[in-house]
Amino acid sequence: ETPPVSANKSQVGHAMGASSALETIFAMEGMLGDVLLPTINYLPDPEINIDCVAEGARKLSQEFVLKNAFGFGGCNSCLILRRIA
């Protein structure tokens, strides 16, 4: 099963140094609200099998979220968040 993918940069633009913090907040709020927000203006590539959340928000209970941040100059990081009830 392909995990769903969402990108909130399409909603808020590039916030430069604050981008990763904003993405983390979106990820945590999504976990707490059991929802994945959509990626707006997404054009699918039929040759790539990605479950992109693009047709509106999707209801989904999430125990884990993987958040990637790829910055200018090679500053890259990945963060796995876990829901604790």
JSON list of C-alpha atoms in Angstrom, two decimals:
[
{"chain": "A", "resi": 1, "resn": "GLU", "atom": "CA", "xyz": [0.00, 0.00, 0.00]},
{"chain": "A", "resi": 2, "resn": "THR", "atom": "CA", "xyz": [1.32, 3.44, -0.93]},
{"chain": "A", "resi": 3, "resn": "PRO", "atom": "CA", "xyz": [1.29, 5.93, 1.96]},
{"chain": "A", "resi": 4, "resn": "PRO", "atom": "CA", "xyz": [-0.56, 9.19, 1.33]},
{"chain": "A", "resi": 5, "resn": "VAL", "atom": "CA", "xyz": [1.50, 12.31, 0.63]},
{"chain": "A", "resi": 6, "resn": "SER", "atom": "CA", "xyz": [0.63, 15.93, 1.31]},
{"chain": "A", "resi": 7, "resn": "ALA", "atom": "CA", "xyz": [2.60, 19.16, 0.93]},
{"chain": "A", "resi": 8, "resn": "ASN", "atom": "CA", "xyz": [1.43, 22.25, 2.78]},
{"chain": "A", "resi": 9, "resn": "LYS", "atom": "CA", "xyz": [3.89, 24.56, 1.00]},
{"chain": "A", "resi": 10, "resn": "SER", "atom": "CA", "xyz": [1.27, 24.73, -1.76]},
{"chain": "A", "resi": 11, "resn": "GLN", "atom": "CA", "xyz": [-1.02, 26.47, 0.76]},
{"chain": "A", "resi": 12, "resn": "VAL", "atom": "CA", "xyz": [1.37, 28.81, 2.57]},
{"chain": "A", "resi": 13, "resn": "GLY", "atom": "CA", "xyz": [4.22, 29.37, 0.13]},
{"chain": "A", "resi": 14, "resn": "HIS", "atom": "CA", "xyz": [7.88, 29.26, 1.10]},
{"chain": "A", "resi": 15, "resn": "ALA", "atom": "CA", "xyz": [8.45, 30.65, 4.57]},
{"chain": "A", "resi": 16, "resn": "MET", "atom": "CA", "xyz": [12.25, 30.41, 4.30]},
{"chain": "A", "resi": 17, "resn": "GLY", "atom": "CA", "xyz": [13.67, 29.63, 7.76]},
{"chain": "A", "resi": 18, "resn": "ALA", "atom": "CA", "xyz": [10.23, 29.08, 9.28]},
{"chain": "A", "resi": 19, "resn": "SER", "atom": "CA", "xyz": [9.17, 26.47, 6.70]},
{"chain": "A", "resi": 20, "resn": "SER", "atom": "CA", "xyz": [10.18, 23.41, 8.69]},
{"chain": "A", "resi": 21, "resn": "ALA", "atom": "CA", "xyz": [8.51, 24.69, 11.86]},
{"chain": "A", "resi": 22, "resn": "LEU", "atom": "CA", "xyz": [5.27, 25.39, 9.96]},
{"chain": "A", "resi": 23, "resn": "GLU", "atom": "CA", "xyz": [5.37, 21.95, 8.35]},
{"chain": "A", "resi": 24, "resn": "THR", "atom": "CA", "xyz": [5.84, 20.33, 11.77]},
{"chain": "A", "resi": 25, "resn": "ILE", "atom": "CA", "xyz": [2.82, 22.21, 13.14]},
{"chain": "A", "resi": 26, "resn": "PHE", "atom": "CA", "xyz": [0.72, 21.11, 10.14]},
{"chain": "A", "resi": 27, "resn": "ALA", "atom": "CA", "xyz": [1.85, 17.49, 10.67]},
{"chain": "A", "resi": 28, "resn": "MET", "atom": "CA", "xyz": [1.06, 17.52, 14.40]},
{"chain": "A", "resi": 29, "resn": "GLU", "atom": "CA", "xyz": [-2.33, 19.20, 13.89]},
{"chain": "A", "resi": 30, "resn": "GLY", "atom": "CA", "xyz": [-3.15, 16.65, 11.20]},
{"chain": "A", "resi": 31, "resn": "MET", "atom": "CA", "xyz": [-2.36, 13.78, 13.54]},
{"chain": "A", "resi": 32, "resn": "LEU", "atom": "CA", "xyz": [-4.43, 15.28, 16.36]},
{"chain": "A", "resi": 33, "resn": "GLY", "atom": "CA", "xyz": [-7.37, 16.00, 14.05]},
{"chain": "A", "resi": 34, "resn": "ASP", "atom": "CA", "xyz": [-7.15, 12.73, 12.07]},
{"chain": "A", "resi": 35, "resn": "VAL", "atom": "CA", "xyz": [-6.93, 14.63, 8.79]},
{"chain": "A", "resi": 36, "resn": "LEU", "atom": "CA", "xyz": [-4.47, 15.11, 5.94]},
{"chain": "A", "resi": 37, "resn": "LEU", "atom": "CA", "xyz": [-4.68, 18.51, 4.29]},
{"chain": "A", "resi": 38, "resn": "PRO", "atom": "CA", "xyz": [-4.58, 18.59, 0.50]},
{"chain": "A", "resi": 39, "resn": "THR", "atom": "CA", "xyz": [-1.79, 19.61, -1.82]},
{"chain": "A", "resi": 40, "resn": "ILE", "atom": "CA", "xyz": [-3.33, 22.31, -3.99]},
{"chain": "A", "resi": 41, "resn": "ASN", "atom": "CA", "xyz": [-2.46, 22.80, -7.67]},
{"chain": "A", "resi": 42, "resn": "TYR", "atom": "CA", "xyz": [-1.16, 19.22, -7.91]},
{"chain": "A", "resi": 43, "resn": "LEU", "atom": "CA", "xyz": [-0.80, 17.78, -11.40]},
{"chain": "A", "resi": 44, "resn": "PRO", "atom": "CA", "xyz": [-0.37, 13.98, -11.30]},
{"chain": "A", "resi": 45, "resn": "ASP", "atom": "CA", "xyz": [2.28, 12.22, -13.35]},
{"chain": "A", "resi": 46, "resn": "PRO", "atom": "CA", "xyz": [0.80, 8.92, -14.58]},
{"chain": "A", "resi": 47, "resn": "GLU", "atom": "CA", "xyz": [4.25, 7.30, -14.54]},
{"chain": "A", "resi": 48, "resn": "ILE", "atom": "CA", "xyz": [4.74, 7.89, -10.81]},
{"chain": "A", "resi": 49, "resn": "ASN", "atom": "CA", "xyz": [2.67, 5.93, -8.29]},
{"chain": "A", "resi": 50, "resn": "ILE", "atom": "CA", "xyz": [2.03, 8.51, -5.55]},
{"chain": "A", "resi": 51, "resn": "ASP", "atom": "CA", "xyz": [-1.09, 8.74, -3.42]},
{"chain": "A", "resi": 52, "resn": "CYS", "atom": "CA", "xyz": [-1.11, 12.54, -3.29]},
{"chain": "A", "resi": 53, "resn": "VAL", "atom": "CA", "xyz": [-3.92, 14.04, -1.22]},
{"chain": "A", "resi": 54, "resn": "ALA", "atom": "CA", "xyz": [-5.16, 16.57, -3.77]},
{"chain": "A", "resi": 55, "resn": "GLU", "atom": "CA", "xyz": [-8.96, 16.37, -3.91]},
{"chain": "A", "resi": 56, "resn": "GLY", "atom": "CA", "xyz": [-9.59, 18.05, -0.56]},
{"chain": "A", "resi": 57, "resn": "ALA", "atom": "CA", "xyz": [-8.69, 17.01, 2.96]},
{"chain": "A", "resi": 58, "resn": "ARG", "atom": "CA", "xyz": [-8.73, 13.30, 3.72]},
{"chain": "A", "resi": 59, "resn": "LYS", "atom": "CA", "xyz": [-9.89, 11.75, 6.98]},
{"chain": "A", "resi": 60, "resn": "LEU", "atom": "CA", "xyz": [-7.13, 9.48, 8.24]},
{"chain": "A", "resi": 61, "resn": "SER", "atom": "CA", "xyz": [-6.08, 8.28, 11.67]},
{"chain": "A", "resi": 62, "resn": "GLN", "atom": "CA", "xyz": [-2.29, 8.54, 11.82]},
{"chain": "A", "resi": 63, "resn": "GLU", "atom": "CA", "xyz": [0.01, 7.06, 14.46]},
{"chain": "A", "resi": 64, "resn": "PHE", "atom": "CA", "xyz": [3.16, 8.21, 12.67]},
{"chain": "A", "resi": 65, "resn": "VAL", "atom": "CA", "xyz": [4.00, 11.05, 10.29]},
{"chain": "A", "resi": 66, "resn": "LEU", "atom": "CA", "xyz": [7.21, 11.38, 8.27]},
{"chain": "A", "resi": 67, "resn": "LYS", "atom": "CA", "xyz": [8.11, 15.02, 7.58]},
{"chain": "A", "resi": 68, "resn": "ASN", "atom": "CA", "xyz": [10.90, 15.94, 5.19]},
{"chain": "A", "resi": 69, "resn": "ALA", "atom": "CA", "xyz": [12.62, 19.31, 4.95]},
{"chain": "A", "resi": 70, "resn": "PHE", "atom": "CA", "xyz": [14.99, 20.06, 2.09]},
{"chain": "A", "resi": 71, "resn": "GLY", "atom": "CA", "xyz": [16.53, 23.51, 2.36]},
{"chain": "A", "resi": 72, "resn": "PHE", "atom": "CA", "xyz": [18.79, 25.71, 0.34]},
{"chain": "A", "resi": 73, "resn": "GLY", "atom": "CA", "xyz": [22.47, 24.79, 0.35]},
{"chain": "A", "resi": 74, "resn": "GLY", "atom": "CA", "xyz": [21.91, 21.13, 1.19]},
{"chain": "A", "resi": 75, "resn": "CYS", "atom": "CA", "xyz": [20.35, 21.59, 4.64]},
{"chain": "A", "resi": 76, "resn": "ASN", "atom": "CA", "xyz": [18.19, 18.46, 4.68]},
{"chain": "A", "resi": 77, "resn": "SER", "atom": "CA", "xyz": [16.38, 16.70, 7.49]},
{"chain": "A", "resi": 78, "resn": "CYS", "atom": "CA", "xyz": [13.68, 14.13, 8.13]},
{"chain": "A", "resi": 79, "resn": "LEU", "atom": "CA", "xyz": [11.53, 13.90, 11.24]},
{"chain": "A", "resi": 80, "resn": "ILE", "atom": "CA", "xyz": [9.24, 11.08, 12.34]},
{"chain": "A", "resi": 81, "resn": "LEU", "atom": "CA", "xyz": [6.47, 12.18, 14.69]},
{"chain": "A", "resi": 82, "resn": "ARG", "atom": "CA", "xyz": [4.48, 9.68, 16.75]},
{"chain": "A", "resi": 83, "resn": "ARG", "atom": "CA", "xyz": [1.06, 10.26, 18.19]},
{"chain": "A", "resi": 84, "resn": "ILE", "atom": "CA", "xyz": [0.91, 9.64, 21.94]},
{"chain": "A", "resi": 85, "resn": "ALA", "atom": "CA", "xyz": [-2.56, 9.37, 23.41]}
]
